[in-house]
Tab-separated table of C-alpha atoms in Angstrom:
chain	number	residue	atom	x	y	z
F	499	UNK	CA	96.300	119.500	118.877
F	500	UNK	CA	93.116	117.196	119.602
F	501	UNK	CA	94.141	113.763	120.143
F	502	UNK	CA	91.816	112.607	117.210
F	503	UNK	CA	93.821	114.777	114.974
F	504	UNK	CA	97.335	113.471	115.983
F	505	UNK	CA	95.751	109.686	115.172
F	506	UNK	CA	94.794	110.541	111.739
F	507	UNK	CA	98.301	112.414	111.345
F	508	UNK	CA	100.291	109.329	112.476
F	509	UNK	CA	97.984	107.432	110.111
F	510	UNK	CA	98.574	109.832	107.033
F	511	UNK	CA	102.382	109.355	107.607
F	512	UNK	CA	102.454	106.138	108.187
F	513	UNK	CA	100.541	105.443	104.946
F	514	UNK	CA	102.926	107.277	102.980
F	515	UNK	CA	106.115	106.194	104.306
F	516	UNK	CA	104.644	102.038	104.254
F	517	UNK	CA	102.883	102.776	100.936
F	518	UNK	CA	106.319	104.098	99.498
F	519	UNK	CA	108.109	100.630	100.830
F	520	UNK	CA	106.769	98.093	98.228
F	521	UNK	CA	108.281	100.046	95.630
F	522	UNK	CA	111.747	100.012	97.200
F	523	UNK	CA	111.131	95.983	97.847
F	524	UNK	CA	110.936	96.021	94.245
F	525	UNK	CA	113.930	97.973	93.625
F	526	UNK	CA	116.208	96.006	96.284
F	527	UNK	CA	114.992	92.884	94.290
F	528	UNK	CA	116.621	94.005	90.847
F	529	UNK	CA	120.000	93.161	92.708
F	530	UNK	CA	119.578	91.188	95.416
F	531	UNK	CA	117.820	87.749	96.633
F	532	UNK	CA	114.483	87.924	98.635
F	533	UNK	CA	116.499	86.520	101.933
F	534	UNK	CA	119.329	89.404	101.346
F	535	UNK	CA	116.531	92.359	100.886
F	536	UNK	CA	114.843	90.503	104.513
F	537	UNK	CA	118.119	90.516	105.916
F	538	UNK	CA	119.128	93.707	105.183
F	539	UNK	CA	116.276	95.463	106.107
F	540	UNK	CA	115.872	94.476	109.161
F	541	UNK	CA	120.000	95.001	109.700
F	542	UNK	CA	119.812	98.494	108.839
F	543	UNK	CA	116.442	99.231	111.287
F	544	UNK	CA	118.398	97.862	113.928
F	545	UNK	CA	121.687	99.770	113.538
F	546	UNK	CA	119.845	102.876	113.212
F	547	UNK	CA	117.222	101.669	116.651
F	548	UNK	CA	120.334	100.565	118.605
F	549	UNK	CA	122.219	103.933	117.833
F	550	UNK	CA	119.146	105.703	119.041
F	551	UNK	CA	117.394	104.329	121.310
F	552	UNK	CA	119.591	102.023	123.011
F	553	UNK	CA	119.561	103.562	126.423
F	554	UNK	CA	115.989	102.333	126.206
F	555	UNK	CA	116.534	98.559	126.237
F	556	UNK	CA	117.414	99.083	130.317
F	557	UNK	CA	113.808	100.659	130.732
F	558	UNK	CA	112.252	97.186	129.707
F	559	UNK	CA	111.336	94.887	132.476
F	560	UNK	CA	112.274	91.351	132.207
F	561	UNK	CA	109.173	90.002	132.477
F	562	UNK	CA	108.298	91.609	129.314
F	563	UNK	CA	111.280	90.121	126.992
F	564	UNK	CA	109.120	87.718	125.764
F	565	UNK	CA	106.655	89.963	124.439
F	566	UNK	CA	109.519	91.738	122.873
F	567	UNK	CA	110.899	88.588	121.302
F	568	UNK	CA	107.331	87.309	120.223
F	569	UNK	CA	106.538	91.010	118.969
F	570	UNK	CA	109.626	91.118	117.065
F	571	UNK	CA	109.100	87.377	115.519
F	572	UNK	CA	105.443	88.300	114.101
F	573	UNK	CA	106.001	92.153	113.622
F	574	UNK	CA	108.996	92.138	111.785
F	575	UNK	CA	111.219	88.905	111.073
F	576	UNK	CA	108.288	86.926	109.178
F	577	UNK	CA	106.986	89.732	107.418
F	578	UNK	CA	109.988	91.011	106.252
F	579	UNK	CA	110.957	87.705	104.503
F	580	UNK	CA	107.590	86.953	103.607
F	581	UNK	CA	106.607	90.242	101.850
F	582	UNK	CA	110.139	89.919	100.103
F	583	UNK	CA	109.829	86.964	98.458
F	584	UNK	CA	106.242	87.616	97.419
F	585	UNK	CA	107.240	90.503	95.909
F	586	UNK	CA	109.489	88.071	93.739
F	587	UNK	CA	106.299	87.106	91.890
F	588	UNK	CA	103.592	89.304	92.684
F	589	UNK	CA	103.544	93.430	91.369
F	590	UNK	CA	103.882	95.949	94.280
F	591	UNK	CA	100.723	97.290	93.727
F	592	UNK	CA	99.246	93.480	94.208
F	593	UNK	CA	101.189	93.057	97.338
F	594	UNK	CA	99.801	96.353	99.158
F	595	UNK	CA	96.243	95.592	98.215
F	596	UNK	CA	96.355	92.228	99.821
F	597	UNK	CA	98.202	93.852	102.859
F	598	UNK	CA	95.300	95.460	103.317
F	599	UNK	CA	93.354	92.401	104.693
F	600	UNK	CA	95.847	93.264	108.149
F	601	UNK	CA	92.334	94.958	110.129
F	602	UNK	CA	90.541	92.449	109.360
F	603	UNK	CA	92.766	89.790	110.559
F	604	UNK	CA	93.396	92.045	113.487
F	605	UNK	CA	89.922	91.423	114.305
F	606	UNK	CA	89.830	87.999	113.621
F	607	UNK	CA	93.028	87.323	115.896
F	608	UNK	CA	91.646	89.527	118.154
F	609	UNK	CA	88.594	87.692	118.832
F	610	UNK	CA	89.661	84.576	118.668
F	611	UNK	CA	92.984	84.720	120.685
F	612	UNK	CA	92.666	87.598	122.626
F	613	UNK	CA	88.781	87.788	123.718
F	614	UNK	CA	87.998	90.746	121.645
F	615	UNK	CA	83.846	91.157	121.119
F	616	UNK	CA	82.418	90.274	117.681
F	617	UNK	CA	79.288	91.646	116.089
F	618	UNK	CA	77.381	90.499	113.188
F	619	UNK	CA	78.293	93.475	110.914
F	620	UNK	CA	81.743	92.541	111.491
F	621	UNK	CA	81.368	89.111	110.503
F	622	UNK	CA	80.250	90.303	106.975
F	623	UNK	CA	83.471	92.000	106.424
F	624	UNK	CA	85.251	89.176	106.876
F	625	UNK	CA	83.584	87.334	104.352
F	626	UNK	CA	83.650	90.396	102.277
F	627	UNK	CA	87.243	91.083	102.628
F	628	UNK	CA	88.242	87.312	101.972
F	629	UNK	CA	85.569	87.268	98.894
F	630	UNK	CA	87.207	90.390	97.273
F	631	UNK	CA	90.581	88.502	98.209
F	632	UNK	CA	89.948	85.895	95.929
F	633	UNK	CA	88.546	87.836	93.097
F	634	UNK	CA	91.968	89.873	93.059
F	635	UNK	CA	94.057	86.952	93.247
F	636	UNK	CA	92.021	84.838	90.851
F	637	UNK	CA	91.723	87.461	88.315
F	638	UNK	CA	95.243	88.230	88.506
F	639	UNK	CA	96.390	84.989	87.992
F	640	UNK	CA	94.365	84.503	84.677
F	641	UNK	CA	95.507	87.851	83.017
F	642	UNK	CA	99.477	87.578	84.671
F	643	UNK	CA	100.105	83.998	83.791
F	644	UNK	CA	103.795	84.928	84.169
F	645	UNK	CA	103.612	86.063	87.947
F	646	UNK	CA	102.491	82.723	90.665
F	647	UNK	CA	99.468	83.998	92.328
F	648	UNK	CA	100.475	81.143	94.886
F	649	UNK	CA	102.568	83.438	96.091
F	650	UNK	CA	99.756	85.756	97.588
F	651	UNK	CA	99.384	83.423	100.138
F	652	UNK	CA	102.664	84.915	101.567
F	653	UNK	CA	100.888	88.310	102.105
F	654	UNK	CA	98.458	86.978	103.256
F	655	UNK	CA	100.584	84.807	106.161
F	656	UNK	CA	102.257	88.226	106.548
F	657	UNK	CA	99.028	90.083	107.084
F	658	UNK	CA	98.016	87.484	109.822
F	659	UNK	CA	101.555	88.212	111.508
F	660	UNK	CA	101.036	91.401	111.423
F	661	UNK	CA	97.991	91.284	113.153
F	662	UNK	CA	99.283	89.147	115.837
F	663	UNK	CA	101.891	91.515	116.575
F	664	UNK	CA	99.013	94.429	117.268
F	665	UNK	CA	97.245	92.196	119.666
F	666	UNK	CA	100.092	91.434	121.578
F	667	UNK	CA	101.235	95.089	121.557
F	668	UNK	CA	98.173	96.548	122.769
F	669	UNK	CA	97.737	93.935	125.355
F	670	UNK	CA	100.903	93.207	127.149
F	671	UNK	CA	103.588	96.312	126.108
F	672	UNK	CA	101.307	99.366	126.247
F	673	UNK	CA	102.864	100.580	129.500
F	674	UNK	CA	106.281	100.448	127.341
F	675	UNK	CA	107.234	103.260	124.827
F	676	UNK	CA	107.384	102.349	121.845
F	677	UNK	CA	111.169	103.708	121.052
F	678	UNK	CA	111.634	100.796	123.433
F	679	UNK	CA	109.430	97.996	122.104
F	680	UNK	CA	110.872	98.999	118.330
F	681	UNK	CA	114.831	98.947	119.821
F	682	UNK	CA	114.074	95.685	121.726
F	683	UNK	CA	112.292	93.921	118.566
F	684	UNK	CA	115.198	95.148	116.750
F	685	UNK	CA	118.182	94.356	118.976
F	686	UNK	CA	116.737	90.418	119.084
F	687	UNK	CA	116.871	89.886	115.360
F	688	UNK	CA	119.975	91.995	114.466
F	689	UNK	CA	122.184	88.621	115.120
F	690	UNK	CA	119.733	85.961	113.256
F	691	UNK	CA	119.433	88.372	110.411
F	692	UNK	CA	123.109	89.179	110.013
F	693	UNK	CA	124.104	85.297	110.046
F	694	UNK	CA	121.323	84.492	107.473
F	695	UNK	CA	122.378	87.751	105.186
F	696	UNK	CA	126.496	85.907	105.664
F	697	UNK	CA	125.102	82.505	104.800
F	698	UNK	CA	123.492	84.146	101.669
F	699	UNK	CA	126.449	84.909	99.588
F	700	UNK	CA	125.850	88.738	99.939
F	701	UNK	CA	129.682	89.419	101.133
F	702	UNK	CA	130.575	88.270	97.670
F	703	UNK	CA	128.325	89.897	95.742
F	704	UNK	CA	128.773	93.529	97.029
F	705	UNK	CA	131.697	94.517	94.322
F	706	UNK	CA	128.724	94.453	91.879
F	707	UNK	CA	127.102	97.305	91.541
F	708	UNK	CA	123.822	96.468	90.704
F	709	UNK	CA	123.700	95.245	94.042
F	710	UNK	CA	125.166	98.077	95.730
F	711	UNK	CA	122.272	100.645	94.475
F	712	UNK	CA	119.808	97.402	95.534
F	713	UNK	CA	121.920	98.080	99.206
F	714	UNK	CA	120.869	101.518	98.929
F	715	UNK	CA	117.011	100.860	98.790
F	716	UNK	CA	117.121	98.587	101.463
F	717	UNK	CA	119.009	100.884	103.713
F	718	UNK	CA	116.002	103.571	103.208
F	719	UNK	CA	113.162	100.943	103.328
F	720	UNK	CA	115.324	99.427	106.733
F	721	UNK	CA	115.726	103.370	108.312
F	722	UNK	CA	112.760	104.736	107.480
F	723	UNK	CA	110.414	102.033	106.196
F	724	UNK	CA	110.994	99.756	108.747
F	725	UNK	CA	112.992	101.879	111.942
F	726	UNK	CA	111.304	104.770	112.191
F	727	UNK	CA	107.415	103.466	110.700
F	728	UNK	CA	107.430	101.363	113.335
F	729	UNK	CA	108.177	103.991	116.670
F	730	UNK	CA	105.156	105.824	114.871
F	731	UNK	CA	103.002	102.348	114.602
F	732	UNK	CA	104.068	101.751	118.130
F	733	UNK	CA	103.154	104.915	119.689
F	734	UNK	CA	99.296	104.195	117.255
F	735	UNK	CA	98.814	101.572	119.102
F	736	UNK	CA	98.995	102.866	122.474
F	737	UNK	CA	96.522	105.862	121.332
F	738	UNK	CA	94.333	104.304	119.374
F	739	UNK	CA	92.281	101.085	119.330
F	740	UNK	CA	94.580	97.946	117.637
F	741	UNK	CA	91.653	97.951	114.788
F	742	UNK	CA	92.364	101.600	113.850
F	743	UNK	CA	96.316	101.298	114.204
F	744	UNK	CA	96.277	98.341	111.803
F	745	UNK	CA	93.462	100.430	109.421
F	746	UNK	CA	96.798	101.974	107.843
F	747	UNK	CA	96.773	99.296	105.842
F	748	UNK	CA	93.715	100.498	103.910
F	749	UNK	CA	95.924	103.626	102.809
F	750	UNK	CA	98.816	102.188	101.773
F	751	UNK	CA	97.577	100.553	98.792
F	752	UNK	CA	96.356	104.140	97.061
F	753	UNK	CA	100.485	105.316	98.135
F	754	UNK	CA	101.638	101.678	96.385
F	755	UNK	CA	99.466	102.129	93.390
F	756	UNK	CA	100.801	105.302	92.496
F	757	UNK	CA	104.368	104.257	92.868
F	758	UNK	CA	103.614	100.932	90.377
F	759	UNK	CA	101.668	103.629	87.952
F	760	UNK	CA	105.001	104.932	87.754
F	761	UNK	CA	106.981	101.860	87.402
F	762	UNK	CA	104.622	100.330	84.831
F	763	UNK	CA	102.648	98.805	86.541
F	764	UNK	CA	99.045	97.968	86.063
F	765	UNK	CA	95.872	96.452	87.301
F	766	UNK	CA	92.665	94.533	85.696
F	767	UNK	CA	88.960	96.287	86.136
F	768	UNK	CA	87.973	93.309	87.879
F	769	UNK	CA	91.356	93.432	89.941
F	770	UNK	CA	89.756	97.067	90.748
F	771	UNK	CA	87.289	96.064	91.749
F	772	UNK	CA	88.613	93.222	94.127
F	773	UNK	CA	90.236	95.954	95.690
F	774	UNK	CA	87.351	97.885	96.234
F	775	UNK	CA	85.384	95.049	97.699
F	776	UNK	CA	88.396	94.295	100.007
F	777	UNK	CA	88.435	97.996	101.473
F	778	UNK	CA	84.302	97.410	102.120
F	779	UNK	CA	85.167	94.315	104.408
F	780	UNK	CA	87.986	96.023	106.205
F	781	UNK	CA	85.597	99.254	106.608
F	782	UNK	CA	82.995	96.729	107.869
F	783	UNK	CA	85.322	94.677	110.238
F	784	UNK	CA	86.939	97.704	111.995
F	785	UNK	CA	83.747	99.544	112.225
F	786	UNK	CA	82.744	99.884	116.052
């Protein structure tokens, strides 16, 4: 199979499986804090990573632990919090579309951090992208007066994590595979995440079972949501350009959208088109 084609395939998956993850935020939420559904998730990615790929933690070079650690700060700690609690105030649907700003921030990082060139066209999608940002947010905070739009800014935070964690990827761990990058990220937060998920009460709470079937959505976002989307982001990155790995992200709202459809969810024509606008900035920014 053409290289092109096994991009796009990672990308398709990828979509689906990170698409599908909002939805099980949302369900983890209906028994369980925003700290214990963080917590968790990233507990259960790194029981499955260490199980797996734990031989592979001896293949990474010293030097490079503090990629690891910085990878696994940006990539997944933050972000997993962040999104959580967002989520706490902000439909799934919502959540994913702003998520989708990740290219363009990619770029942006990129360029400034990282000395990646910047063209004109590209400069219109950010202002694009950030324009449709605000129409989404605004909008939604005039017809949801019950859900804080403030908290968008969280996705947003997460988004620019998100894209830090490409650029550092692509530039310093590409000679690394990525079941080892995604074991060492994971072995480095197992310990802060299980002492935060102790200090949160969860112990106590799990005779309830409301919180148990919350457990179970968090160990399928954690395994396959989190674990194994993130070998297959990984091993993206080293194929394609950090620009295209991170366009996933324009995907996963159409995979959220549908799941929130389901759940009763809905969104504004001028949320709609928000959306749309935001997909024409990414499209611009990532365009070579």
């Amino acid at each position: 199979m053409e290289a092109k084609q096994i991009k796009w395939n990672y990308l398709i998956v990828l979509a689906l499986i990170w698409g599908s993850s909002f939805i099980l935020i949302k369900r983890g939420l209906t028994g369980l804090t925003a700290i214990q559904v963080g917590s968790l998730r990233i507990i259960f990615a790194s029981l499955f990573l260490i199980t797996i790929g734990f031989k592979s933690l001896f293949l990474i070079p010293r030097s490079k632990w503090k990629y690891i650690v910085l990878t696994a700060v940006c990539g997944t700690f933050l972000p997993a919090y962040l999104f959580a609690i967002s989520q706490t105030e902000l439909d799934s649907a919502v959540t994913a579309i702003l998520n989708s700003l990740t290219p363009l921030n990619t770029l942006l990082i990129g360029t400034i951090a990282f000395s990646v060139g910047f063209q004109r066209r590209q400069l219109w999608g950010v202002i694009i992208g950030l324009i449709g940002s605000l129409l989404l947010v605004l909008n939604g905070a005039m017809n949801h007066p019950e859900q804080n739009y403030y908290y968008a800014i969280l996705v947003i935070l997460a988004s620019l994590c998100y894209a830090i964690n490409v650029n550092l990827i692509k530039k310093y761990l590409t000679d690394l595979s990525p079941l080892s990058i995604t074991t060492g990220n994971f072995a480095v937060l197992f310990f802060p995440a299980l002492f935060i998920l102790f200090s949160s009460g969860y112990i106590e709470m799990i005779p309830i079972e409301k919180v148990q079937k919350a457990t179970i959505y968090i160990l399928i976002l954690g395994i396959i949501g989190t674990g194994i989307a993130n070998i297959l982001f990984f091993k993206l990155i080293q194929m394609a350009s950090p620009v295209f790995a991170s366009s996933v992200t324009y995907l996963i709202p159409l995979v959220a959208f549908f799941w929130g459809l389901l759940d009763h969810e809905s969104l504004s024509l001028v949320q709609f088109i928000g959306a749309f606008i935001i997909l024409i900035g990414v499209y611009l920014s990532a365009k070579k």
